[in-house]
Amino acid sequence: MIIGNPAEFRHAVPPGARLLGLDVGTKTIGTALSDIRLVIASPLETLRRRRFRDDMAALFALADRHGAGGFVIGLPLTLAGGEGPRTQSVRQFARNLLALRDMPILFWDER
């Protein structure tokens, strides 16, 4: 489920679970992992993009290995706050991710 409100998102994440932050690019996906208090995130690893199925397998393996209960995905809005082609691509990525595993997702403005 995609949740727009950070407070609601926090309640949707199981207690004690971490968050996996994603910076979805065309060639790589940057990842970061939060602490269990959901206060601080640290860089985790950069995944080289391949086929979508391979990308999802790698992301879900990271989520399972580190006990992630939700995803925070960077949303590349334009400087004026509008949506461009990259924004639409990231939104589609999130919808495709949800089709494979229902986990809470929060978009975060990258500006």
PDB file of N, CA and C in Angstrom:
ATOM      1  N   MET A   1       0.828  -1.173   0.000  1.00  0.00           N
ATOM      2  CA  MET A   1       0.000   0.000   0.000  1.00  0.00           C
ATOM      3  C   MET A   1       0.882   1.250   0.000  1.00  0.00           C
ATOM      4  N   ILE A   2       0.516   2.200  -0.811  1.00  0.00           N
ATOM      5  CA  ILE A   2       1.239   3.466  -0.853  1.00  0.00           C
ATOM      6  C   ILE A   2       0.533   4.422   0.100  1.00  0.00           C
ATOM      7  N   ILE A   3       1.275   4.956   1.040  1.00  0.00           N
ATOM      8  CA  ILE A   3       0.721   5.825   2.075  1.00  0.00           C
ATOM      9  C   ILE A   3       1.324   7.204   1.912  1.00  0.00           C
ATOM     10  N   GLY A   4       0.480   8.227   1.896  1.00  0.00           N
ATOM     11  CA  GLY A   4       0.956   9.585   1.672  1.00  0.00           C
ATOM     12  C   GLY A   4       1.361  10.333   2.933  1.00  0.00           C
ATOM     13  N   ASN A   5       0.869   9.908   4.080  1.00  0.00           N
ATOM     14  CA  ASN A   5       1.117  10.610   5.332  1.00  0.00           C
ATOM     15  C   ASN A   5       2.201   9.866   6.127  1.00  0.00           C
ATOM     16  N   PRO A   6       3.325  10.540   6.446  1.00  0.00           N
ATOM     17  CA  PRO A   6       4.398   9.860   7.196  1.00  0.00           C
ATOM     18  C   PRO A   6       3.954   9.270   8.541  1.00  0.00           C
ATOM     19  N   ALA A   7       3.024   9.938   9.238  1.00  0.00           N
ATOM     20  CA  ALA A   7       2.559   9.411  10.527  1.00  0.00           C
ATOM     21  C   ALA A   7       1.786   8.107  10.322  1.00  0.00           C
ATOM     22  N   GLU A   8       0.949   8.065   9.303  1.00  0.00           N
ATOM     23  CA  GLU A   8       0.201   6.836   9.000  1.00  0.00           C
ATOM     24  C   GLU A   8       1.154   5.734   8.548  1.00  0.00           C
ATOM     25  N   PHE A   9       2.158   6.126   7.781  1.00  0.00           N
ATOM     26  CA  PHE A   9       3.147   5.168   7.305  1.00  0.00           C
ATOM     27  C   PHE A   9       3.859   4.507   8.476  1.00  0.00           C
ATOM     28  N   ARG A  10       4.248   5.313   9.443  1.00  0.00           N
ATOM     29  CA  ARG A  10       4.966   4.774  10.614  1.00  0.00           C
ATOM     30  C   ARG A  10       4.125   3.740  11.352  1.00  0.00           C
ATOM     31  N   HIS A  11       2.820   3.973  11.423  1.00  0.00           N
ATOM     32  CA  HIS A  11       1.937   3.018  12.104  1.00  0.00           C
ATOM     33  C   HIS A  11       1.698   1.760  11.270  1.00  0.00           C
ATOM     34  N   ALA A  12       1.901   1.857   9.959  1.00  0.00           N
ATOM     35  CA  ALA A  12       1.708   0.698   9.077  1.00  0.00           C
ATOM     36  C   ALA A  12       2.909  -0.244   9.089  1.00  0.00           C
ATOM     37  N   VAL A  13       4.058   0.276   9.524  1.00  0.00           N
ATOM     38  CA  VAL A  13       5.278  -0.539   9.583  1.00  0.00           C
ATOM     39  C   VAL A  13       5.245  -1.363  10.868  1.00  0.00           C
ATOM     40  N   PRO A  14       5.470  -2.669  10.771  1.00  0.00           N
ATOM     41  CA  PRO A  14       5.444  -3.506  11.981  1.00  0.00           C
ATOM     42  C   PRO A  14       6.460  -3.035  13.026  1.00  0.00           C
ATOM     43  N   PRO A  15       6.125  -3.125  14.308  1.00  0.00           N
ATOM     44  CA  PRO A  15       7.056  -2.721  15.362  1.00  0.00           C
ATOM     45  C   PRO A  15       8.376  -3.489  15.267  1.00  0.00           C
ATOM     46  N   GLY A  16       9.478  -2.772  15.422  1.00  0.00           N
ATOM     47  CA  GLY A  16      10.794  -3.385  15.381  1.00  0.00           C
ATOM     48  C   GLY A  16      11.353  -3.600  13.984  1.00  0.00           C
ATOM     49  N   ALA A  17      10.544  -3.305  12.957  1.00  0.00           N
ATOM     50  CA  ALA A  17      11.014  -3.464  11.578  1.00  0.00           C
ATOM     51  C   ALA A  17      11.774  -2.213  11.151  1.00  0.00           C
ATOM     52  N   ARG A  18      12.688  -2.390  10.245  1.00  0.00           N
ATOM     53  CA  ARG A  18      13.449  -1.277   9.682  1.00  0.00           C
ATOM     54  C   ARG A  18      12.781  -0.807   8.398  1.00  0.00           C
ATOM     55  N   LEU A  19      13.270   0.306   7.871  1.00  0.00           N
ATOM     56  CA  LEU A  19      12.825   0.803   6.573  1.00  0.00           C
ATOM     57  C   LEU A  19      13.960   0.675   5.580  1.00  0.00           C
ATOM     58  N   LEU A  20      13.614   0.371   4.359  1.00  0.00           N
ATOM     59  CA  LEU A  20      14.586   0.308   3.279  1.00  0.00           C
ATOM     60  C   LEU A  20      14.310   1.503   2.371  1.00  0.00           C
ATOM     61  N   GLY A  21      15.276   2.415   2.294  1.00  0.00           N
ATOM     62  CA  GLY A  21      15.154   3.572   1.429  1.00  0.00           C
ATOM     63  C   GLY A  21      15.664   3.245   0.041  1.00  0.00           C
ATOM     64  N   LEU A  22      14.949   3.733  -0.981  1.00  0.00           N
ATOM     65  CA  LEU A  22      15.321   3.453  -2.360  1.00  0.00           C
ATOM     66  C   LEU A  22      15.466   4.739  -3.154  1.00  0.00           C
ATOM     67  N   ASP A  23      16.548   4.824  -3.897  1.00  0.00           N
ATOM     68  CA  ASP A  23      16.752   5.903  -4.859  1.00  0.00           C
ATOM     69  C   ASP A  23      16.788   5.217  -6.224  1.00  0.00           C
ATOM     70  N   VAL A  24      15.647   5.227  -6.900  1.00  0.00           N
ATOM     71  CA  VAL A  24      15.471   4.466  -8.132  1.00  0.00           C
ATOM     72  C   VAL A  24      15.952   5.282  -9.324  1.00  0.00           C
ATOM     73  N   GLY A  25      16.997   4.809  -9.960  1.00  0.00           N
ATOM     74  CA  GLY A  25      17.519   5.444 -11.161  1.00  0.00           C
ATOM     75  C   GLY A  25      17.331   4.544 -12.359  1.00  0.00           C
ATOM     76  N   THR A  26      17.779   5.003 -13.510  1.00  0.00           N
ATOM     77  CA  THR A  26      17.635   4.192 -14.720  1.00  0.00           C
ATOM     78  C   THR A  26      18.676   3.087 -14.786  1.00  0.00           C
ATOM     79  N   LYS A  27      19.841   3.291 -14.172  1.00  0.00           N
ATOM     80  CA  LYS A  27      20.907   2.299 -14.235  1.00  0.00           C
ATOM     81  C   LYS A  27      21.202   1.632 -12.895  1.00  0.00           C
ATOM     82  N   THR A  28      20.871   2.304 -11.805  1.00  0.00           N
ATOM     83  CA  THR A  28      21.132   1.744 -10.481  1.00  0.00           C
ATOM     84  C   THR A  28      19.966   2.042  -9.545  1.00  0.00           C
ATOM     85  N   ILE A  29      19.939   1.307  -8.437  1.00  0.00           N
ATOM     86  CA  ILE A  29      19.011   1.579  -7.337  1.00  0.00           C
ATOM     87  C   ILE A  29      19.876   1.724  -6.090  1.00  0.00           C
ATOM     88  N   GLY A  30      19.905   2.915  -5.534  1.00  0.00           N
ATOM     89  CA  GLY A  30      20.621   3.131  -4.286  1.00  0.00           C
ATOM     90  C   GLY A  30      19.736   2.709  -3.132  1.00  0.00           C
ATOM     91  N   THR A  31      20.338   2.082  -2.128  1.00  0.00           N
ATOM     92  CA  THR A  31      19.562   1.644  -0.974  1.00  0.00           C
ATOM     93  C   THR A  31      20.161   2.192   0.314  1.00  0.00           C
ATOM     94  N   ALA A  32      19.302   2.404   1.282  1.00  0.00           N
ATOM     95  CA  ALA A  32      19.705   2.820   2.621  1.00  0.00           C
ATOM     96  C   ALA A  32      18.837   2.063   3.611  1.00  0.00           C
ATOM     97  N   LEU A  33      19.364   1.840   4.796  1.00  0.00           N
ATOM     98  CA  LEU A  33      18.655   1.078   5.816  1.00  0.00           C
ATOM     99  C   LEU A  33      18.518   1.914   7.078  1.00  0.00           C
ATOM    100  N   SER A  34      17.305   1.946   7.631  1.00  0.00           N
ATOM    101  CA  SER A  34      17.073   2.705   8.864  1.00  0.00           C
ATOM    102  C   SER A  34      17.445   1.863  10.077  1.00  0.00           C
ATOM    103  N   ASP A  35      17.561   2.552  11.200  1.00  0.00           N
ATOM    104  CA  ASP A  35      17.687   1.837  12.468  1.00  0.00           C
ATOM    105  C   ASP A  35      16.279   1.375  12.876  1.00  0.00           C
ATOM    106  N   ILE A  36      16.168   0.582  13.927  1.00  0.00           N
ATOM    107  CA  ILE A  36      14.857   0.049  14.307  1.00  0.00           C
ATOM    108  C   ILE A  36      13.948   1.107  14.923  1.00  0.00           C
ATOM    109  N   ARG A  37      14.529   2.243  15.341  1.00  0.00           N
ATOM    110  CA  ARG A  37      13.701   3.336  15.859  1.00  0.00           C
ATOM    111  C   ARG A  37      13.163   4.217  14.734  1.00  0.00           C
ATOM    112  N   LEU A  38      13.584   3.962  13.500  1.00  0.00           N
ATOM    113  CA  LEU A  38      13.159   4.698  12.306  1.00  0.00           C
ATOM    114  C   LEU A  38      13.568   6.164  12.367  1.00  0.00           C
ATOM    115  N   VAL A  39      14.766   6.409  12.911  1.00  0.00           N
ATOM    116  CA  VAL A  39      15.259   7.771  13.068  1.00  0.00           C
ATOM    117  C   VAL A  39      16.382   8.080  12.079  1.00  0.00           C
ATOM    118  N   ILE A  40      17.328   7.170  11.953  1.00  0.00           N
ATOM    119  CA  ILE A  40      18.518   7.403  11.131  1.00  0.00           C
ATOM    120  C   ILE A  40      18.615   6.324  10.060  1.00  0.00           C
ATOM    121  N   ALA A  41      18.969   6.740   8.850  1.00  0.00           N
ATOM    122  CA  ALA A  41      19.208   5.782   7.767  1.00  0.00           C
ATOM    123  C   ALA A  41      20.666   5.894   7.337  1.00  0.00           C
ATOM    124  N   SER A  42      21.247   4.762   7.032  1.00  0.00           N
ATOM    125  CA  SER A  42      22.635   4.707   6.576  1.00  0.00           C
ATOM    126  C   SER A  42      22.685   4.027   5.213  1.00  0.00           C
ATOM    127  N   PRO A  43      23.627   4.456   4.360  1.00  0.00           N
ATOM    128  CA  PRO A  43      23.749   3.815   3.046  1.00  0.00           C
ATOM    129  C   PRO A  43      23.963   2.311   3.199  1.00  0.00           C
ATOM    130  N   LEU A  44      23.351   1.553   2.302  1.00  0.00           N
ATOM    131  CA  LEU A  44      23.485   0.104   2.368  1.00  0.00           C
ATOM    132  C   LEU A  44      24.285  -0.407   1.168  1.00  0.00           C
ATOM    133  N   GLU A  45      23.694  -0.388  -0.004  1.00  0.00           N
ATOM    134  CA  GLU A  45      24.433  -0.791  -1.201  1.00  0.00           C
ATOM    135  C   GLU A  45      23.744  -0.233  -2.435  1.00  0.00           C
ATOM    136  N   THR A  46      24.458  -0.255  -3.539  1.00  0.00           N
ATOM    137  CA  THR A  46      23.920   0.196  -4.813  1.00  0.00           C
ATOM    138  C   THR A  46      23.753  -1.016  -5.705  1.00  0.00           C
ATOM    139  N   LEU A  47      22.536  -1.195  -6.188  1.00  0.00           N
ATOM    140  CA  LEU A  47      22.232  -2.331  -7.057  1.00  0.00           C
ATOM    141  C   LEU A  47      22.263  -1.881  -8.508  1.00  0.00           C
ATOM    142  N   ARG A  48      22.956  -2.613  -9.335  1.00  0.00           N
ATOM    143  CA  ARG A  48      22.962  -2.342 -10.771  1.00  0.00           C
ATOM    144  C   ARG A  48      21.659  -2.864 -11.349  1.00  0.00           C
ATOM    145  N   ARG A  49      20.921  -2.014 -12.075  1.00  0.00           N
ATOM    146  CA  ARG A  49      19.636  -2.420 -12.658  1.00  0.00           C
ATOM    147  C   ARG A  49      19.847  -3.443 -13.760  1.00  0.00           C
ATOM    148  N   ARG A  50      18.990  -4.424 -13.767  1.00  0.00           N
ATOM    149  CA  ARG A  50      18.975  -5.445 -14.817  1.00  0.00           C
ATOM    150  C   ARG A  50      17.541  -5.556 -15.297  1.00  0.00           C
ATOM    151  N   ARG A  51      17.000  -6.737 -15.272  1.00  0.00           N
ATOM    152  CA  ARG A  51      15.578  -6.909 -15.576  1.00  0.00           C
ATOM    153  C   ARG A  51      14.786  -6.619 -14.300  1.00  0.00           C
ATOM    154  N   PHE A  52      13.538  -6.217 -14.470  1.00  0.00           N
ATOM    155  CA  PHE A  52      12.721  -5.869 -13.310  1.00  0.00           C
ATOM    156  C   PHE A  52      12.649  -7.031 -12.320  1.00  0.00           C
ATOM    157  N   ARG A  53      12.476  -8.228 -12.816  1.00  0.00           N
ATOM    158  CA  ARG A  53      12.372  -9.405 -11.947  1.00  0.00           C
ATOM    159  C   ARG A  53      13.635  -9.572 -11.103  1.00  0.00           C
ATOM    160  N   ASP A  54      14.798  -9.363 -11.725  1.00  0.00           N
ATOM    161  CA  ASP A  54      16.067  -9.462 -10.992  1.00  0.00           C
ATOM    162  C   ASP A  54      16.202  -8.338  -9.962  1.00  0.00           C
ATOM    163  N   ASP A  55      15.768  -7.139 -10.351  1.00  0.00           N
ATOM    164  CA  ASP A  55      15.805  -6.002  -9.422  1.00  0.00           C
ATOM    165  C   ASP A  55      14.952  -6.289  -8.188  1.00  0.00           C
ATOM    166  N   MET A  56      13.760  -6.820  -8.404  1.00  0.00           N
ATOM    167  CA  MET A  56      12.861  -7.113  -7.289  1.00  0.00           C
ATOM    168  C   MET A  56      13.423  -8.227  -6.406  1.00  0.00           C
ATOM    169  N   ALA A  57      14.003  -9.241  -7.020  1.00  0.00           N
ATOM    170  CA  ALA A  57      14.589 -10.333  -6.225  1.00  0.00           C
ATOM    171  C   ALA A  57      15.690  -9.790  -5.321  1.00  0.00           C
ATOM    172  N   ALA A  58      16.525  -8.903  -5.850  1.00  0.00           N
ATOM    173  CA  ALA A  58      17.609  -8.320  -5.046  1.00  0.00           C
ATOM    174  C   ALA A  58      17.048  -7.439  -3.931  1.00  0.00           C
ATOM    175  N   LEU A  59      16.037  -6.619  -4.238  1.00  0.00           N
ATOM    176  CA  LEU A  59      15.441  -5.745  -3.211  1.00  0.00           C
ATOM    177  C   LEU A  59      14.755  -6.557  -2.110  1.00  0.00           C
ATOM    178  N   PHE A  60      14.005  -7.564  -2.504  1.00  0.00           N
ATOM    179  CA  PHE A  60      13.316  -8.369  -1.505  1.00  0.00           C
ATOM    180  C   PHE A  60      14.304  -9.170  -0.664  1.00  0.00           C
ATOM    181  N   ALA A  61      15.405  -9.600  -1.254  1.00  0.00           N
ATOM    182  CA  ALA A  61      16.443 -10.298  -0.482  1.00  0.00           C
ATOM    183  C   ALA A  61      17.038  -9.361   0.565  1.00  0.00           C
ATOM    184  N   LEU A  62      17.303  -8.101   0.171  1.00  0.00           N
ATOM    185  CA  LEU A  62      17.806  -7.111   1.138  1.00  0.00           C
ATOM    186  C   LEU A  62      16.778  -6.864   2.238  1.00  0.00           C
ATOM    187  N   ALA A  63      15.519  -6.688   1.841  1.00  0.00           N
ATOM    188  CA  ALA A  63      14.457  -6.425   2.822  1.00  0.00           C
ATOM    189  C   ALA A  63      14.347  -7.579   3.812  1.00  0.00           C
ATOM    190  N   ASP A  64      14.380  -8.794   3.307  1.00  0.00           N
ATOM    191  CA  ASP A  64      14.258  -9.964   4.188  1.00  0.00           C
ATOM    192  C   ASP A  64      15.477 -10.101   5.098  1.00  0.00           C
ATOM    193  N   ARG A  65      16.666  -9.904   4.538  1.00  0.00           N
ATOM    194  CA  ARG A  65      17.906 -10.060   5.302  1.00  0.00           C
ATOM    195  C   ARG A  65      17.993  -9.060   6.454  1.00  0.00           C
ATOM    196  N   HIS A  66      17.487  -7.841   6.230  1.00  0.00           N
ATOM    197  CA  HIS A  66      17.630  -6.788   7.237  1.00  0.00           C
ATOM    198  C   HIS A  66      16.342  -6.504   8.017  1.00  0.00           C
ATOM    199  N   GLY A  67      15.322  -7.286   7.804  1.00  0.00           N
ATOM    200  CA  GLY A  67      14.084  -7.109   8.558  1.00  0.00           C
ATOM    201  C   GLY A  67      13.345  -5.834   8.228  1.00  0.00           C
ATOM    202  N   ALA A  68      13.318  -5.467   6.957  1.00  0.00           N
ATOM    203  CA  ALA A  68      12.613  -4.239   6.541  1.00  0.00           C
ATOM    204  C   ALA A  68      11.115  -4.498   6.490  1.00  0.00           C
ATOM    205  N   GLY A  69      10.359  -3.567   7.031  1.00  0.00           N
ATOM    206  CA  GLY A  69       8.906  -3.677   7.034  1.00  0.00           C
ATOM    207  C   GLY A  69       8.232  -2.661   6.146  1.00  0.00           C
ATOM    208  N   GLY A  70       9.019  -1.857   5.419  1.00  0.00           N
ATOM    209  CA  GLY A  70       8.451  -0.855   4.522  1.00  0.00           C
ATOM    210  C   GLY A  70       9.535  -0.218   3.683  1.00  0.00           C
ATOM    211  N   PHE A  71       9.106   0.458   2.625  1.00  0.00           N
ATOM    212  CA  PHE A  71      10.022   1.137   1.712  1.00  0.00           C
ATOM    213  C   PHE A  71       9.752   2.638   1.712  1.00  0.00           C
ATOM    214  N   VAL A  72      10.810   3.428   1.714  1.00  0.00           N
ATOM    215  CA  VAL A  72      10.712   4.868   1.488  1.00  0.00           C
ATOM    216  C   VAL A  72      11.406   5.097   0.151  1.00  0.00           C
ATOM    217  N   ILE A  73      10.640   5.581  -0.817  1.00  0.00           N
ATOM    218  CA  ILE A  73      11.154   5.728  -2.173  1.00  0.00           C
ATOM    219  C   ILE A  73      11.264   7.208  -2.515  1.00  0.00           C
ATOM    220  N   GLY A  74      12.458   7.618  -2.940  1.00  0.00           N
ATOM    221  CA  GLY A  74      12.679   9.001  -3.341  1.00  0.00           C
ATOM    222  C   GLY A  74      11.866   9.338  -4.576  1.00  0.00           C
ATOM    223  N   LEU A  75      11.144  10.455  -4.517  1.00  0.00           N
ATOM    224  CA  LEU A  75      10.307  10.895  -5.636  1.00  0.00           C
ATOM    225  C   LEU A  75      10.955  12.114  -6.284  1.00  0.00           C
ATOM    226  N   PRO A  76      11.437  11.969  -7.520  1.00  0.00           N
ATOM    227  CA  PRO A  76      12.161  13.058  -8.182  1.00  0.00           C
ATOM    228  C   PRO A  76      11.226  14.090  -8.809  1.00  0.00           C
ATOM    229  N   LEU A  77      10.680  14.963  -7.985  1.00  0.00           N
ATOM    230  CA  LEU A  77       9.824  16.037  -8.492  1.00  0.00           C
ATOM    231  C   LEU A  77      10.686  17.119  -9.142  1.00  0.00           C
ATOM    232  N   THR A  78      10.060  17.898 -10.025  1.00  0.00           N
ATOM    233  CA  THR A  78      10.782  19.022 -10.621  1.00  0.00           C
ATOM    234  C   THR A  78      10.994  20.089  -9.554  1.00  0.00           C
ATOM    235  N   LEU A  79      11.874  21.041  -9.814  1.00  0.00           N
ATOM    236  CA  LEU A  79      12.127  22.097  -8.827  1.00  0.00           C
ATOM    237  C   LEU A  79      10.873  22.897  -8.505  1.00  0.00           C
ATOM    238  N   ALA A  80       9.948  22.971  -9.457  1.00  0.00           N
ATOM    239  CA  ALA A  80       8.688  23.677  -9.229  1.00  0.00           C
ATOM    240  C   ALA A  80       7.670  22.805  -8.497  1.00  0.00           C
ATOM    241  N   GLY A  81       8.017  21.556  -8.236  1.00  0.00           N
ATOM    242  CA  GLY A  81       7.114  20.669  -7.519  1.00  0.00           C
ATOM    243  C   GLY A  81       6.235  19.822  -8.416  1.00  0.00           C
ATOM    244  N   GLY A  82       6.434  19.931  -9.720  1.00  0.00           N
ATOM    245  CA  GLY A  82       5.634  19.151 -10.656  1.00  0.00           C
ATOM    246  C   GLY A  82       6.223  17.775 -10.899  1.00  0.00           C
ATOM    247  N   GLU A  83       5.499  17.022 -11.706  1.00  0.00           N
ATOM    248  CA  GLU A  83       5.938  15.671 -12.035  1.00  0.00           C
ATOM    249  C   GLU A  83       6.420  15.611 -13.472  1.00  0.00           C
ATOM    250  N   GLY A  84       7.572  14.979 -13.661  1.00  0.00           N
ATOM    251  CA  GLY A  84       8.126  14.777 -14.983  1.00  0.00           C
ATOM    252  C   GLY A  84       8.163  13.297 -15.316  1.00  0.00           C
ATOM    253  N   PRO A  85       8.823  12.943 -16.407  1.00  0.00           N
ATOM    254  CA  PRO A  85       8.910  11.539 -16.811  1.00  0.00           C
ATOM    255  C   PRO A  85       9.556  10.634 -15.757  1.00  0.00           C
ATOM    256  N   ARG A  86      10.598  11.108 -15.077  1.00  0.00           N
ATOM    257  CA  ARG A  86      11.253  10.292 -14.047  1.00  0.00           C
ATOM    258  C   ARG A  86      10.306  10.034 -12.874  1.00  0.00           C
ATOM    259  N   THR A  87       9.502  11.036 -12.535  1.00  0.00           N
ATOM    260  CA  THR A  87       8.543  10.877 -11.441  1.00  0.00           C
ATOM    261  C   THR A  87       7.556   9.767 -11.780  1.00  0.00           C
ATOM    262  N   GLN A  88       7.043   9.805 -12.999  1.00  0.00           N
ATOM    263  CA  GLN A  88       6.089   8.778 -13.424  1.00  0.00           C
ATOM    264  C   GLN A  88       6.733   7.397 -13.433  1.00  0.00           C
ATOM    265  N   SER A  89       7.989   7.326 -13.838  1.00  0.00           N
ATOM    266  CA  SER A  89       8.710   6.056 -13.863  1.00  0.00           C
ATOM    267  C   SER A  89       8.856   5.485 -12.457  1.00  0.00           C
ATOM    268  N   VAL A  90       9.182   6.344 -11.488  1.00  0.00           N
ATOM    269  CA  VAL A  90       9.343   5.885 -10.096  1.00  0.00           C
ATOM    270  C   VAL A  90       7.998   5.448  -9.524  1.00  0.00           C
ATOM    271  N   ARG A  91       6.947   6.174  -9.832  1.00  0.00           N
ATOM    272  CA  ARG A  91       5.612   5.770  -9.361  1.00  0.00           C
ATOM    273  C   ARG A  91       5.232   4.393  -9.928  1.00  0.00           C
ATOM    274  N   GLN A  92       5.540   4.161 -11.205  1.00  0.00           N
ATOM    275  CA  GLN A  92       5.247   2.864 -11.816  1.00  0.00           C
ATOM    276  C   GLN A  92       6.083   1.759 -11.180  1.00  0.00           C
ATOM    277  N   PHE A  93       7.335   2.059 -10.886  1.00  0.00           N
ATOM    278  CA  PHE A  93       8.208   1.106 -10.203  1.00  0.00           C
ATOM    279  C   PHE A  93       7.558   0.676  -8.883  1.00  0.00           C
ATOM    280  N   ALA A  94       7.043   1.631  -8.124  1.00  0.00           N
ATOM    281  CA  ALA A  94       6.410   1.327  -6.837  1.00  0.00           C
ATOM    282  C   ALA A  94       5.155   0.480  -7.028  1.00  0.00           C
ATOM    283  N   ARG A  95       4.350   0.805  -8.028  1.00  0.00           N
ATOM    284  CA  ARG A  95       3.144  -0.002  -8.282  1.00  0.00           C
ATOM    285  C   ARG A  95       3.524  -1.434  -8.662  1.00  0.00           C
ATOM    286  N   ASN A  96       4.559  -1.577  -9.469  1.00  0.00           N
ATOM    287  CA  ASN A  96       5.018  -2.914  -9.854  1.00  0.00           C
ATOM    288  C   ASN A  96       5.564  -3.679  -8.655  1.00  0.00           C
ATOM    289  N   LEU A  97       6.266  -2.986  -7.762  1.00  0.00           N
ATOM    290  CA  LEU A  97       6.779  -3.603  -6.541  1.00  0.00           C
ATOM    291  C   LEU A  97       5.614  -4.110  -5.695  1.00  0.00           C
ATOM    292  N   LEU A  98       4.583  -3.294  -5.553  1.00  0.00           N
ATOM    293  CA  LEU A  98       3.416  -3.685  -4.751  1.00  0.00           C
ATOM    294  C   LEU A  98       2.681  -4.879  -5.338  1.00  0.00           C
ATOM    295  N   ALA A  99       2.735  -5.034  -6.649  1.00  0.00           N
ATOM    296  CA  ALA A  99       2.075  -6.174  -7.277  1.00  0.00           C
ATOM    297  C   ALA A  99       2.737  -7.487  -6.857  1.00  0.00           C
ATOM    298  N   LEU A 100       4.015  -7.413  -6.464  1.00  0.00           N
ATOM    299  CA  LEU A 100       4.742  -8.612  -6.056  1.00  0.00           C
ATOM    300  C   LEU A 100       4.752  -8.834  -4.549  1.00  0.00           C
ATOM    301  N   ARG A 101       4.747  -7.735  -3.775  1.00  0.00           N
ATOM    302  CA  ARG A 101       4.763  -7.859  -2.316  1.00  0.00           C
ATOM    303  C   ARG A 101       4.081  -6.634  -1.717  1.00  0.00           C
ATOM    304  N   ASP A 102       3.068  -6.885  -0.923  1.00  0.00           N
ATOM    305  CA  ASP A 102       2.326  -5.785  -0.305  1.00  0.00           C
ATOM    306  C   ASP A 102       3.039  -5.340   0.964  1.00  0.00           C
ATOM    307  N   MET A 103       3.805  -4.263   0.836  1.00  0.00           N
ATOM    308  CA  MET A 103       4.494  -3.656   1.973  1.00  0.00           C
ATOM    309  C   MET A 103       4.190  -2.168   1.947  1.00  0.00           C
ATOM    310  N   PRO A 104       4.174  -1.509   3.090  1.00  0.00           N
ATOM    311  CA  PRO A 104       3.927  -0.068   3.091  1.00  0.00           C
ATOM    312  C   PRO A 104       5.030   0.671   2.320  1.00  0.00           C
ATOM    313  N   ILE A 105       4.593   1.634   1.513  1.00  0.00           N
ATOM    314  CA  ILE A 105       5.514   2.468   0.740  1.00  0.00           C
ATOM    315  C   ILE A 105       5.176   3.925   1.007  1.00  0.00           C
ATOM    316  N   LEU A 106       6.212   4.719   1.231  1.00  0.00           N
ATOM    317  CA  LEU A 106       6.072   6.165   1.378  1.00  0.00           C
ATOM    318  C   LEU A 106       6.978   6.814   0.351  1.00  0.00           C
ATOM    319  N   PHE A 107       6.421   7.736  -0.448  1.00  0.00           N
ATOM    320  CA  PHE A 107       7.255   8.519  -1.357  1.00  0.00           C
ATOM    321  C   PHE A 107       7.826   9.705  -0.583  1.00  0.00           C
ATOM    322  N   TRP A 108       9.076  10.054  -0.859  1.00  0.00           N
ATOM    323  CA  TRP A 108       9.739  11.174  -0.184  1.00  0.00           C
ATOM    324  C   TRP A 108      10.269  12.127  -1.236  1.00  0.00           C
ATOM    325  N   ASP A 109       9.864  13.371  -1.146  1.00  0.00           N
ATOM    326  CA  ASP A 109      10.288  14.407  -2.090  1.00  0.00           C
ATOM    327  C   ASP A 109      11.802  14.539  -2.057  1.00  0.00           C
ATOM    328  N   GLU A 110      12.458  14.329  -3.203  1.00  0.00           N
ATOM    329  CA  GLU A 110      13.914  14.376  -3.258  1.00  0.00           C
ATOM    330  C   GLU A 110      14.470  15.792  -3.327  1.00  0.00           C
ATOM    331  N   ARG A 111      13.639  16.768  -3.517  1.00  0.00           N
ATOM    332  CA  ARG A 111      14.164  18.130  -3.624  1.00  0.00           C
ATOM    333  C   ARG A 111      14.821  18.536  -2.336  1.00  0.00           C
TER     334      ARG A 111
END
